[in-house]
Amino acid sequence: LIHGDLSEYNVMLKPEIDIVIIDVSQAVDINHPNAKEFLKRDIENINRFFRKEAGIEVEDDEAVFKRVLPCLERRKEGL
């Protein structure tokens, strides 16, 4: 699934460094025609928060997208 509206308000951190993503009611399947666009937007939104609000150095948005894309493509192919 692609969240489609990922932001700092949809990420919960549990004490043991577990990450929980919530509010996935608008998520789309990876085969959705706009899935890649939504994924890019999700990456931009969450990276912006970590950079500006949390002061954490994160990888460039495009680099994250390129890192995630092969996994997305494999899942689309059912591998």
mmCIF file with all atom_site columns, N, CA and C in Angstrom:
data_model
loop_
_atom_site.group_PDB
_atom_site.id
_atom_site.type_symbol
_atom_site.label_atom_id
_atom_site.label_alt_id
_atom_site.label_comp_id
_atom_site.label_asym_id
_atom_site.label_entity_id
_atom_site.label_seq_id
_atom_site.pdbx_PDB_ins_code
_atom_site.Cartn_x
_atom_site.Cartn_y
_atom_site.Cartn_z
_atom_site.occupancy
_atom_site.B_iso_or_equiv
_atom_site.pdbx_formal_charge
_atom_site.auth_seq_id
_atom_site.auth_comp_id
_atom_site.auth_asym_id
_atom_site.auth_atom_id
_atom_site.pdbx_PDB_model_num
ATOM 1   N N  . LEU A 1 1  ? 0.822  -1.192  0.000   1.00 0.00 ? 1  LEU A N  1
ATOM 2   C CA . LEU A 1 1  ? 0.000  0.000   0.000   1.00 0.00 ? 1  LEU A CA 1
ATOM 3   C C  . LEU A 1 1  ? 0.864  1.253   0.000   1.00 0.00 ? 1  LEU A C  1
ATOM 4   N N  . ILE A 1 2  ? 0.356  2.276   -0.629  1.00 0.00 ? 2  ILE A N  1
ATOM 5   C CA . ILE A 1 2  ? 0.952  3.604   -0.582  1.00 0.00 ? 2  ILE A CA 1
ATOM 6   C C  . ILE A 1 2  ? 0.026  4.452   0.289   1.00 0.00 ? 2  ILE A C  1
ATOM 7   N N  . HIS A 1 3  ? 0.556  5.051   1.326   1.00 0.00 ? 3  HIS A N  1
ATOM 8   C CA . HIS A 1 3  ? -0.268 5.788   2.291   1.00 0.00 ? 3  HIS A CA 1
ATOM 9   C C  . HIS A 1 3  ? -1.077 6.882   1.601   1.00 0.00 ? 3  HIS A C  1
ATOM 10  N N  . GLY A 1 4  ? -0.420 7.741   0.861   1.00 0.00 ? 4  GLY A N  1
ATOM 11  C CA . GLY A 1 4  ? -1.113 8.784   0.118   1.00 0.00 ? 4  GLY A CA 1
ATOM 12  C C  . GLY A 1 4  ? -1.287 10.099  0.853   1.00 0.00 ? 4  GLY A C  1
ATOM 13  N N  . ASP A 1 5  ? -1.093 10.091  2.170   1.00 0.00 ? 5  ASP A N  1
ATOM 14  C CA . ASP A 1 5  ? -1.227 11.321  2.954   1.00 0.00 ? 5  ASP A CA 1
ATOM 15  C C  . ASP A 1 5  ? -0.303 11.261  4.169   1.00 0.00 ? 5  ASP A C  1
ATOM 16  N N  . LEU A 1 6  ? 0.895  10.744  3.974   1.00 0.00 ? 6  LEU A N  1
ATOM 17  C CA . LEU A 1 6  ? 1.818  10.541  5.084   1.00 0.00 ? 6  LEU A CA 1
ATOM 18  C C  . LEU A 1 6  ? 2.386  11.868  5.571   1.00 0.00 ? 6  LEU A C  1
ATOM 19  N N  . SER A 1 7  ? 2.338  12.046  6.875   1.00 0.00 ? 7  SER A N  1
ATOM 20  C CA . SER A 1 7  ? 2.926  13.221  7.514   1.00 0.00 ? 7  SER A CA 1
ATOM 21  C C  . SER A 1 7  ? 3.314  12.831  8.929   1.00 0.00 ? 7  SER A C  1
ATOM 22  N N  . GLU A 1 8  ? 3.886  13.775  9.651   1.00 0.00 ? 8  GLU A N  1
ATOM 23  C CA . GLU A 1 8  ? 4.279  13.492  11.031  1.00 0.00 ? 8  GLU A CA 1
ATOM 24  C C  . GLU A 1 8  ? 3.086  13.130  11.908  1.00 0.00 ? 8  GLU A C  1
ATOM 25  N N  . TYR A 1 9  ? 1.890  13.512  11.495  1.00 0.00 ? 9  TYR A N  1
ATOM 26  C CA . TYR A 1 9  ? 0.692  13.210  12.278  1.00 0.00 ? 9  TYR A CA 1
ATOM 27  C C  . TYR A 1 9  ? 0.243  11.763  12.111  1.00 0.00 ? 9  TYR A C  1
ATOM 28  N N  . ASN A 1 10 ? 0.805  11.061  11.134  1.00 0.00 ? 10 ASN A N  1
ATOM 29  C CA . ASN A 1 10 ? 0.437  9.672   10.870  1.00 0.00 ? 10 ASN A CA 1
ATOM 30  C C  . ASN A 1 10 ? 1.505  8.681   11.308  1.00 0.00 ? 10 ASN A C  1
ATOM 31  N N  . VAL A 1 11 ? 2.511  9.150   12.027  1.00 0.00 ? 11 VAL A N  1
ATOM 32  C CA . VAL A 1 11 ? 3.604  8.283   12.463  1.00 0.00 ? 11 VAL A CA 1
ATOM 33  C C  . VAL A 1 11 ? 3.643  8.285   13.988  1.00 0.00 ? 11 VAL A C  1
ATOM 34  N N  . MET A 1 12 ? 3.596  7.091   14.556  1.00 0.00 ? 12 MET A N  1
ATOM 35  C CA . MET A 1 12 ? 3.691  6.958   16.013  1.00 0.00 ? 12 MET A CA 1
ATOM 36  C C  . MET A 1 12 ? 4.953  6.175   16.339  1.00 0.00 ? 12 MET A C  1
ATOM 37  N N  . LEU A 1 13 ? 5.696  6.652   17.324  1.00 0.00 ? 13 LEU A N  1
ATOM 38  C CA . LEU A 1 13 ? 6.891  5.954   17.780  1.00 0.00 ? 13 LEU A CA 1
ATOM 39  C C  . LEU A 1 13 ? 6.579  5.287   19.106  1.00 0.00 ? 13 LEU A C  1
ATOM 40  N N  . LYS A 1 14 ? 6.834  3.985   19.164  1.00 0.00 ? 14 LYS A N  1
ATOM 41  C CA . LYS A 1 14 ? 6.637  3.247   20.404  1.00 0.00 ? 14 LYS A CA 1
ATOM 42  C C  . LYS A 1 14 ? 7.957  3.207   21.161  1.00 0.00 ? 14 LYS A C  1
ATOM 43  N N  . PRO A 1 15 ? 7.919  2.976   22.463  1.00 0.00 ? 15 PRO A N  1
ATOM 44  C CA . PRO A 1 15 ? 9.129  3.035   23.297  1.00 0.00 ? 15 PRO A CA 1
ATOM 45  C C  . PRO A 1 15 ? 10.309 2.195   22.812  1.00 0.00 ? 15 PRO A C  1
ATOM 46  N N  . GLU A 1 16 ? 10.067 1.082   22.208  1.00 0.00 ? 16 GLU A N  1
ATOM 47  C CA . GLU A 1 16 ? 11.160 0.209   21.763  1.00 0.00 ? 16 GLU A CA 1
ATOM 48  C C  . GLU A 1 16 ? 11.625 0.549   20.351  1.00 0.00 ? 16 GLU A C  1
ATOM 49  N N  . ILE A 1 17 ? 11.452 1.785   19.936  1.00 0.00 ? 17 ILE A N  1
ATOM 50  C CA . ILE A 1 17 ? 11.849 2.284   18.612  1.00 0.00 ? 17 ILE A CA 1
ATOM 51  C C  . ILE A 1 17 ? 11.033 1.618   17.505  1.00 0.00 ? 17 ILE A C  1
ATOM 52  N N  . ASP A 1 18 ? 9.856  1.157   17.830  1.00 0.00 ? 18 ASP A N  1
ATOM 53  C CA . ASP A 1 18 ? 8.953  0.649   16.809  1.00 0.00 ? 18 ASP A CA 1
ATOM 54  C C  . ASP A 1 18 ? 8.246  1.840   16.181  1.00 0.00 ? 18 ASP A C  1
ATOM 55  N N  . ILE A 1 19 ? 7.981  1.743   14.897  1.00 0.00 ? 19 ILE A N  1
ATOM 56  C CA . ILE A 1 19 ? 7.270  2.805   14.188  1.00 0.00 ? 19 ILE A CA 1
ATOM 57  C C  . ILE A 1 19 ? 5.934  2.242   13.727  1.00 0.00 ? 19 ILE A C  1
ATOM 58  N N  . VAL A 1 20 ? 4.871  2.973   13.992  1.00 0.00 ? 20 VAL A N  1
ATOM 59  C CA . VAL A 1 20 ? 3.538  2.567   13.590  1.00 0.00 ? 20 VAL A CA 1
ATOM 60  C C  . VAL A 1 20 ? 2.963  3.663   12.703  1.00 0.00 ? 20 VAL A C  1
ATOM 61  N N  . ILE A 1 21 ? 2.506  3.274   11.510  1.00 0.00 ? 21 ILE A N  1
ATOM 62  C CA . ILE A 1 21 ? 1.879  4.209   10.579  1.00 0.00 ? 21 ILE A CA 1
ATOM 63  C C  . ILE A 1 21 ? 0.371  4.075   10.751  1.00 0.00 ? 21 ILE A C  1
ATOM 64  N N  . ILE A 1 22 ? -0.306 5.194   10.968  1.00 0.00 ? 22 ILE A N  1
ATOM 65  C CA . ILE A 1 22 ? -1.754 5.166   11.190  1.00 0.00 ? 22 ILE A CA 1
ATOM 66  C C  . ILE A 1 22 ? -2.476 5.954   10.102  1.00 0.00 ? 22 ILE A C  1
ATOM 67  N N  . ASP A 1 23 ? -3.811 5.884   10.150  1.00 0.00 ? 23 ASP A N  1
ATOM 68  C CA . ASP A 1 23 ? -4.686 6.645   9.261   1.00 0.00 ? 23 ASP A CA 1
ATOM 69  C C  . ASP A 1 23 ? -4.440 6.283   7.803   1.00 0.00 ? 23 ASP A C  1
ATOM 70  N N  . VAL A 1 24 ? -4.624 5.023   7.506   1.00 0.00 ? 24 VAL A N  1
ATOM 71  C CA . VAL A 1 24 ? -4.373 4.544   6.144   1.00 0.00 ? 24 VAL A CA 1
ATOM 72  C C  . VAL A 1 24 ? -5.665 4.400   5.330   1.00 0.00 ? 24 VAL A C  1
ATOM 73  N N  . SER A 1 25 ? -6.721 5.060   5.761   1.00 0.00 ? 25 SER A N  1
ATOM 74  C CA . SER A 1 25 ? -8.008 4.916   5.076   1.00 0.00 ? 25 SER A CA 1
ATOM 75  C C  . SER A 1 25 ? -7.972 5.398   3.627   1.00 0.00 ? 25 SER A C  1
ATOM 76  N N  . GLN A 1 26 ? -7.077 6.310   3.295   1.00 0.00 ? 26 GLN A N  1
ATOM 77  C CA . GLN A 1 26 ? -6.984 6.814   1.922   1.00 0.00 ? 26 GLN A CA 1
ATOM 78  C C  . GLN A 1 26 ? -5.850 6.156   1.138   1.00 0.00 ? 26 GLN A C  1
ATOM 79  N N  . ALA A 1 27 ? -5.235 5.134   1.720   1.00 0.00 ? 27 ALA A N  1
ATOM 80  C CA . ALA A 1 27 ? -4.120 4.452   1.053   1.00 0.00 ? 27 ALA A CA 1
ATOM 81  C C  . ALA A 1 27 ? -4.592 3.817   -0.252  1.00 0.00 ? 27 ALA A C  1
ATOM 82  N N  . VAL A 1 28 ? -3.663 3.710   -1.196  1.00 0.00 ? 28 VAL A N  1
ATOM 83  C CA . VAL A 1 28 ? -3.987 3.103   -2.487  1.00 0.00 ? 28 VAL A CA 1
ATOM 84  C C  . VAL A 1 28 ? -3.084 1.898   -2.720  1.00 0.00 ? 28 VAL A C  1
ATOM 85  N N  . ASP A 1 29 ? -3.562 0.992   -3.520  1.00 0.00 ? 29 ASP A N  1
ATOM 86  C CA . ASP A 1 29 ? -2.792 -0.181  -3.909  1.00 0.00 ? 29 ASP A CA 1
ATOM 87  C C  . ASP A 1 29 ? -1.598 0.253   -4.759  1.00 0.00 ? 29 ASP A C  1
ATOM 88  N N  . ILE A 1 30 ? -0.538 -0.538  -4.735  1.00 0.00 ? 30 ILE A N  1
ATOM 89  C CA . ILE A 1 30 ? 0.655  -0.183  -5.508  1.00 0.00 ? 30 ILE A CA 1
ATOM 90  C C  . ILE A 1 30 ? 0.405  -0.189  -7.008  1.00 0.00 ? 30 ILE A C  1
ATOM 91  N N  . ASN A 1 31 ? -0.686 -0.799  -7.447  1.00 0.00 ? 31 ASN A N  1
ATOM 92  C CA . ASN A 1 31 ? -1.019 -0.803  -8.870  1.00 0.00 ? 31 ASN A CA 1
ATOM 93  C C  . ASN A 1 31 ? -1.879 0.396   -9.279  1.00 0.00 ? 31 ASN A C  1
ATOM 94  N N  . HIS A 1 32 ? -2.233 1.230   -8.339  1.00 0.00 ? 32 HIS A N  1
ATOM 95  C CA . HIS A 1 32 ? -3.027 2.428   -8.638  1.00 0.00 ? 32 HIS A CA 1
ATOM 96  C C  . HIS A 1 32 ? -2.240 3.306   -9.611  1.00 0.00 ? 32 HIS A C  1
ATOM 97  N N  . PRO A 1 33 ? -2.903 3.918   -10.588 1.00 0.00 ? 33 PRO A N  1
ATOM 98  C CA . PRO A 1 33 ? -2.195 4.746   -11.578 1.00 0.00 ? 33 PRO A CA 1
ATOM 99  C C  . PRO A 1 33 ? -1.376 5.892   -10.977 1.00 0.00 ? 33 PRO A C  1
ATOM 100 N N  . ASN A 1 34 ? -1.775 6.395   -9.817  1.00 0.00 ? 34 ASN A N  1
ATOM 101 C CA . ASN A 1 34 ? -1.064 7.510   -9.190  1.00 0.00 ? 34 ASN A CA 1
ATOM 102 C C  . ASN A 1 34 ? -0.177 7.084   -8.026  1.00 0.00 ? 34 ASN A C  1
ATOM 103 N N  . ALA A 1 35 ? 0.042  5.794   -7.862  1.00 0.00 ? 35 ALA A N  1
ATOM 104 C CA . ALA A 1 35 ? 0.789  5.287   -6.705  1.00 0.00 ? 35 ALA A CA 1
ATOM 105 C C  . ALA A 1 35 ? 2.174  5.922   -6.588  1.00 0.00 ? 35 ALA A C  1
ATOM 106 N N  . LYS A 1 36 ? 2.901  6.025   -7.681  1.00 0.00 ? 36 LYS A N  1
ATOM 107 C CA . LYS A 1 36 ? 4.253  6.596   -7.620  1.00 0.00 ? 36 LYS A CA 1
ATOM 108 C C  . LYS A 1 36 ? 4.223  8.073   -7.225  1.00 0.00 ? 36 LYS A C  1
ATOM 109 N N  . GLU A 1 37 ? 3.249  8.805   -7.746  1.00 0.00 ? 37 GLU A N  1
ATOM 110 C CA . GLU A 1 37 ? 3.123  10.223  -7.383  1.00 0.00 ? 37 GLU A CA 1
ATOM 111 C C  . GLU A 1 37 ? 2.808  10.370  -5.897  1.00 0.00 ? 37 GLU A C  1
ATOM 112 N N  . PHE A 1 38 ? 1.905  9.523   -5.394  1.00 0.00 ? 38 PHE A N  1
ATOM 113 C CA . PHE A 1 38 ? 1.557  9.569   -3.972  1.00 0.00 ? 38 PHE A CA 1
ATOM 114 C C  . PHE A 1 38 ? 2.756  9.198   -3.111  1.00 0.00 ? 38 PHE A C  1
ATOM 115 N N  . LEU A 1 39 ? 3.521  8.212   -3.547  1.00 0.00 ? 39 LEU A N  1
ATOM 116 C CA . LEU A 1 39 ? 4.710  7.805   -2.801  1.00 0.00 ? 39 LEU A CA 1
ATOM 117 C C  . LEU A 1 39 ? 5.719  8.949   -2.741  1.00 0.00 ? 39 LEU A C  1
ATOM 118 N N  . LYS A 1 40 ? 5.947  9.611   -3.870  1.00 0.00 ? 40 LYS A N  1
ATOM 119 C CA . LYS A 1 40 ? 6.869  10.754  -3.879  1.00 0.00 ? 40 LYS A CA 1
ATOM 120 C C  . LYS A 1 40 ? 6.409  11.836  -2.908  1.00 0.00 ? 40 LYS A C  1
ATOM 121 N N  . ARG A 1 41 ? 5.121  12.117  -2.915  1.00 0.00 ? 41 ARG A N  1
ATOM 122 C CA . ARG A 1 41 ? 4.583  13.143  -2.014  1.00 0.00 ? 41 ARG A CA 1
ATOM 123 C C  . ARG A 1 41 ? 4.735  12.720  -0.551  1.00 0.00 ? 41 ARG A C  1
ATOM 124 N N  . ASP A 1 42 ? 4.481  11.450  -0.269  1.00 0.00 ? 42 ASP A N  1
ATOM 125 C CA . ASP A 1 42 ? 4.655  10.944  1.100   1.00 0.00 ? 42 ASP A CA 1
ATOM 126 C C  . ASP A 1 42 ? 6.098  11.115  1.561   1.00 0.00 ? 42 ASP A C  1
ATOM 127 N N  . ILE A 1 43 ? 7.035  10.771  0.699   1.00 0.00 ? 43 ILE A N  1
ATOM 128 C CA . ILE A 1 43 ? 8.460  10.901  1.033   1.00 0.00 ? 43 ILE A CA 1
ATOM 129 C C  . ILE A 1 43 ? 8.811  12.362  1.283   1.00 0.00 ? 43 ILE A C  1
ATOM 130 N N  . GLU A 1 44 ? 8.359  13.247  0.404   1.00 0.00 ? 44 GLU A N  1
ATOM 131 C CA . GLU A 1 44 ? 8.640  14.680  0.574   1.00 0.00 ? 44 GLU A CA 1
ATOM 132 C C  . GLU A 1 44 ? 8.080  15.199  1.894   1.00 0.00 ? 44 GLU A C  1
ATOM 133 N N  . ASN A 1 45 ? 6.841  14.817  2.209   1.00 0.00 ? 45 ASN A N  1
ATOM 134 C CA . ASN A 1 45 ? 6.198  15.298  3.439   1.00 0.00 ? 45 ASN A CA 1
ATOM 135 C C  . ASN A 1 45 ? 6.931  14.837  4.687   1.00 0.00 ? 45 ASN A C  1
ATOM 136 N N  . ILE A 1 46 ? 7.245  13.570  4.758   1.00 0.00 ? 46 ILE A N  1
ATOM 137 C CA . ILE A 1 46 ? 7.855  13.046  5.980   1.00 0.00 ? 46 ILE A CA 1
ATOM 138 C C  . ILE A 1 46 ? 9.303  13.517  6.099   1.00 0.00 ? 46 ILE A C  1
ATOM 139 N N  . ASN A 1 47 ? 10.009 13.592  4.976   1.00 0.00 ? 47 ASN A N  1
ATOM 140 C CA . ASN A 1 47 ? 11.384 14.095  5.021   1.00 0.00 ? 47 ASN A CA 1
ATOM 141 C C  . ASN A 1 47 ? 11.425 15.566  5.440   1.00 0.00 ? 47 ASN A C  1
ATOM 142 N N  . ARG A 1 48 ? 10.478 16.348  4.954   1.00 0.00 ? 48 ARG A N  1
ATOM 143 C CA . ARG A 1 48 ? 10.418 17.766  5.324   1.00 0.00 ? 48 ARG A CA 1
ATOM 144 C C  . ARG A 1 48 ? 10.277 17.908  6.837   1.00 0.00 ? 48 ARG A C  1
ATOM 145 N N  . PHE A 1 49 ? 9.418  17.103  7.429   1.00 0.00 ? 49 PHE A N  1
ATOM 146 C CA . PHE A 1 49 ? 9.252  17.157  8.882   1.00 0.00 ? 49 PHE A CA 1
ATOM 147 C C  . PHE A 1 49 ? 10.552 16.806  9.597   1.00 0.00 ? 49 PHE A C  1
ATOM 148 N N  . PHE A 1 50 ? 11.173 15.702  9.206   1.00 0.00 ? 50 PHE A N  1
ATOM 149 C CA . PHE A 1 50 ? 12.389 15.285  9.901   1.00 0.00 ? 50 PHE A CA 1
ATOM 150 C C  . PHE A 1 50 ? 13.510 16.300  9.733   1.00 0.00 ? 50 PHE A C  1
ATOM 151 N N  . ARG A 1 51 ? 13.599 16.932  8.555   1.00 0.00 ? 51 ARG A N  1
ATOM 152 C CA . ARG A 1 51 ? 14.631 17.947  8.331   1.00 0.00 ? 51 ARG A CA 1
ATOM 153 C C  . ARG A 1 51 ? 14.369 19.214  9.148   1.00 0.00 ? 51 ARG A C  1
ATOM 154 N N  . LYS A 1 52 ? 13.184 19.778  8.973   1.00 0.00 ? 52 LYS A N  1
ATOM 155 C CA . LYS A 1 52 ? 12.893 21.104  9.528   1.00 0.00 ? 52 LYS A CA 1
ATOM 156 C C  . LYS A 1 52 ? 12.461 21.074  10.988  1.00 0.00 ? 52 LYS A C  1
ATOM 157 N N  . GLU A 1 53 ? 11.572 20.198  11.329  1.00 0.00 ? 53 GLU A N  1
ATOM 158 C CA . GLU A 1 53 ? 11.010 20.201  12.681  1.00 0.00 ? 53 GLU A CA 1
ATOM 159 C C  . GLU A 1 53 ? 11.836 19.384  13.664  1.00 0.00 ? 53 GLU A C  1
ATOM 160 N N  . ALA A 1 54 ? 12.307 18.230  13.211  1.00 0.00 ? 54 ALA A N  1
ATOM 161 C CA . ALA A 1 54 ? 13.050 17.349  14.117  1.00 0.00 ? 54 ALA A CA 1
ATOM 162 C C  . ALA A 1 54 ? 14.552 17.592  14.049  1.00 0.00 ? 54 ALA A C  1
ATOM 163 N N  . GLY A 1 55 ? 15.003 18.323  13.016  1.00 0.00 ? 55 GLY A N  1
ATOM 164 C CA . GLY A 1 55 ? 16.429 18.612  12.885  1.00 0.00 ? 55 GLY A CA 1
ATOM 165 C C  . GLY A 1 55 ? 17.276 17.386  12.612  1.00 0.00 ? 55 GLY A C  1
ATOM 166 N N  . ILE A 1 56 ? 16.680 16.416  11.950  1.00 0.00 ? 56 ILE A N  1
ATOM 167 C CA . ILE A 1 56 ? 17.382 15.171  11.641  1.00 0.00 ? 56 ILE A CA 1
ATOM 168 C C  . ILE A 1 56 ? 17.828 15.205  10.188  1.00 0.00 ? 56 ILE A C  1
ATOM 169 N N  . GLU A 1 57 ? 19.062 14.822  9.947   1.00 0.00 ? 57 GLU A N  1
ATOM 170 C CA . GLU A 1 57 ? 19.579 14.760  8.586   1.00 0.00 ? 57 GLU A CA 1
ATOM 171 C C  . GLU A 1 57 ? 19.029 13.506  7.916   1.00 0.00 ? 57 GLU A C  1
ATOM 172 N N  . VAL A 1 58 ? 18.345 13.704  6.817   1.00 0.00 ? 58 VAL A N  1
ATOM 173 C CA . VAL A 1 58 ? 17.762 12.579  6.087   1.00 0.00 ? 58 VAL A CA 1
ATOM 174 C C  . VAL A 1 58 ? 18.262 12.581  4.652   1.00 0.00 ? 58 VAL A C  1
ATOM 175 N N  . GLU A 1 59 ? 18.144 11.438  4.035   1.00 0.00 ? 59 GLU A N  1
ATOM 176 C CA . GLU A 1 59 ? 18.565 11.286  2.649   1.00 0.00 ? 59 GLU A CA 1
ATOM 177 C C  . GLU A 1 59 ? 17.672 12.145  1.745   1.00 0.00 ? 59 GLU A C  1
ATOM 178 N N  . ASP A 1 60 ? 18.210 12.583  0.633   1.00 0.00 ? 60 ASP A N  1
ATOM 179 C CA . ASP A 1 60 ? 17.486 13.363  -0.364  1.00 0.00 ? 60 ASP A CA 1
ATOM 180 C C  . ASP A 1 60 ? 16.205 12.627  -0.785  1.00 0.00 ? 60 ASP A C  1
ATOM 181 N N  . ASP A 1 61 ? 15.126 13.385  -1.001  1.00 0.00 ? 61 ASP A N  1
ATOM 182 C CA . ASP A 1 61 ? 13.834 12.801  -1.363  1.00 0.00 ? 61 ASP A CA 1
ATOM 183 C C  . ASP A 1 61 ? 13.939 11.865  -2.563  1.00 0.00 ? 61 ASP A C  1
ATOM 184 N N  . GLU A 1 62 ? 14.606 12.318  -3.603  1.00 0.00 ? 62 GLU A N  1
ATOM 185 C CA . GLU A 1 62 ? 14.728 11.511  -4.820  1.00 0.00 ? 62 GLU A CA 1
ATOM 186 C C  . GLU A 1 62 ? 15.525 10.240  -4.555  1.00 0.00 ? 62 GLU A C  1
ATOM 187 N N  . ALA A 1 63 ? 16.544 10.327  -3.725  1.00 0.00 ? 63 ALA A N  1
ATOM 188 C CA . ALA A 1 63 ? 17.344 9.146   -3.387  1.00 0.00 ? 63 ALA A CA 1
ATOM 189 C C  . ALA A 1 63 ? 16.504 8.122   -2.627  1.00 0.00 ? 63 ALA A C  1
ATOM 190 N N  . VAL A 1 64 ? 15.655 8.600   -1.721  1.00 0.00 ? 64 VAL A N  1
ATOM 191 C CA . VAL A 1 64 ? 14.765 7.685   -0.992  1.00 0.00 ? 64 VAL A CA 1
ATOM 192 C C  . VAL A 1 64 ? 13.801 7.029   -1.967  1.00 0.00 ? 64 VAL A C  1
ATOM 193 N N  . PHE A 1 65 ? 13.231 7.822   -2.864  1.00 0.00 ? 65 PHE A N  1
ATOM 194 C CA . PHE A 1 65 ? 12.303 7.280   -3.862  1.00 0.00 ? 65 PHE A CA 1
ATOM 195 C C  . PHE A 1 65 ? 12.989 6.202   -4.697  1.00 0.00 ? 65 PHE A C  1
ATOM 196 N N  . LYS A 1 66 ? 14.200 6.481   -5.155  1.00 0.00 ? 66 LYS A N  1
ATOM 197 C CA . LYS A 1 66 ? 14.928 5.504   -5.973  1.00 0.00 ? 66 LYS A CA 1
ATOM 198 C C  . LYS A 1 66 ? 15.271 4.247   -5.182  1.00 0.00 ? 66 LYS A C  1
ATOM 199 N N  . ARG A 1 67 ? 15.448 4.393   -3.883  1.00 0.00 ? 67 ARG A N  1
ATOM 200 C CA . ARG A 1 67 ? 15.745 3.236   -3.036  1.00 0.00 ? 67 ARG A CA 1
ATOM 201 C C  . ARG A 1 67 ? 14.495 2.371   -2.837  1.00 0.00 ? 67 ARG A C  1
ATOM 202 N N  . VAL A 1 68 ? 13.337 3.012   -2.722  1.00 0.00 ? 68 VAL A N  1
ATOM 203 C CA . VAL A 1 68 ? 12.087 2.299   -2.463  1.00 0.00 ? 68 VAL A CA 1
ATOM 204 C C  . VAL A 1 68 ? 11.478 1.727   -3.740  1.00 0.00 ? 68 VAL A C  1
ATOM 205 N N  . LEU A 1 69 ? 11.680 2.386   -4.856  1.00 0.00 ? 69 LEU A N  1
ATOM 206 C CA . LEU A 1 69 ? 11.039 2.007   -6.114  1.00 0.00 ? 69 LEU A CA 1
ATOM 207 C C  . LEU A 1 69 ? 11.283 0.555   -6.522  1.00 0.00 ? 69 LEU A C  1
ATOM 208 N N  . PRO A 1 70 ? 12.502 0.017   -6.449  1.00 0.00 ? 70 PRO A N  1
ATOM 209 C CA . PRO A 1 70 ? 12.690 -1.389  -6.830  1.00 0.00 ? 70 PRO A CA 1
ATOM 210 C C  . PRO A 1 70 ? 11.840 -2.352  -5.994  1.00 0.00 ? 70 PRO A C  1
ATOM 211 N N  . CYS A 1 71 ? 11.686 -2.068  -4.722  1.00 0.00 ? 71 CYS A N  1
ATOM 212 C CA . CYS A 1 71 ? 10.840 -2.897  -3.858  1.00 0.00 ? 71 CYS A CA 1
ATOM 213 C C  . CYS A 1 71 ? 9.391  -2.820  -4.323  1.00 0.00 ? 71 CYS A C  1
ATOM 214 N N  . LEU A 1 72 ? 8.943  -1.625  -4.637  1.00 0.00 ? 72 LEU A N  1
ATOM 215 C CA . LEU A 1 72 ? 7.589  -1.421  -5.134  1.00 0.00 ? 72 LEU A CA 1
ATOM 216 C C  . LEU A 1 72 ? 7.371  -2.199  -6.426  1.00 0.00 ? 72 LEU A C  1
ATOM 217 N N  . GLU A 1 73 ? 8.331  -2.117  -7.333  1.00 0.00 ? 73 GLU A N  1
ATOM 218 C CA . GLU A 1 73 ? 8.219  -2.821  -8.616  1.00 0.00 ? 73 GLU A CA 1
ATOM 219 C C  . GLU A 1 73 ? 8.191  -4.338  -8.416  1.00 0.00 ? 73 GLU A C  1
ATOM 220 N N  . ARG A 1 74 ? 9.019  -4.855  -7.507  1.00 0.00 ? 74 ARG A N  1
ATOM 221 C CA . ARG A 1 74 ? 9.013  -6.304  -7.230  1.00 0.00 ? 74 ARG A CA 1
ATOM 222 C C  . ARG A 1 74 ? 7.661  -6.744  -6.683  1.00 0.00 ? 74 ARG A C  1
ATOM 223 N N  . ARG A 1 75 ? 7.097  -5.944  -5.815  1.00 0.00 ? 75 ARG A N  1
ATOM 224 C CA . ARG A 1 75 ? 5.791  -6.297  -5.239  1.00 0.00 ? 75 ARG A CA 1
ATOM 225 C C  . ARG A 1 75 ? 4.701  -6.258  -6.305  1.00 0.00 ? 75 ARG A C  1
ATOM 226 N N  . LYS A 1 76 ? 4.805  -5.318  -7.236  1.00 0.00 ? 76 LYS A N  1
ATOM 227 C CA . LYS A 1 76 ? 3.825  -5.253  -8.318  1.00 0.00 ? 76 LYS A CA 1
ATOM 228 C C  . LYS A 1 76 ? 3.895  -6.504  -9.177  1.00 0.00 ? 76 LYS A C  1
ATOM 229 N N  . GLU A 1 77 ? 5.095  -7.048  -9.316  1.00 0.00 ? 77 GLU A N  1
ATOM 230 C CA . GLU A 1 77 ? 5.292  -8.256  -10.115 1.00 0.00 ? 77 GLU A CA 1
ATOM 231 C C  . GLU A 1 77 ? 4.976  -9.519  -9.322  1.00 0.00 ? 77 GLU A C  1
ATOM 232 N N  . GLY A 1 78 ? 4.673  -9.356  -8.046  1.00 0.00 ? 78 GLY A N  1
ATOM 233 C CA . GLY A 1 78 ? 4.324  -10.497 -7.214  1.00 0.00 ? 78 GLY A CA 1
ATOM 234 C C  . GLY A 1 78 ? 5.504  -11.288 -6.702  1.00 0.00 ? 78 GLY A C  1
ATOM 235 N N  . LEU A 1 79 ? 6.693  -10.683 -6.696  1.00 0.00 ? 79 LEU A N  1
ATOM 236 C CA . LEU A 1 79 ? 7.888  -11.391 -6.222  1.00 0.00 ? 79 LEU A CA 1
ATOM 237 C C  . LEU A 1 79 ? 8.076  -11.210 -4.738  1.00 0.00 ? 79 LEU A C  1
#
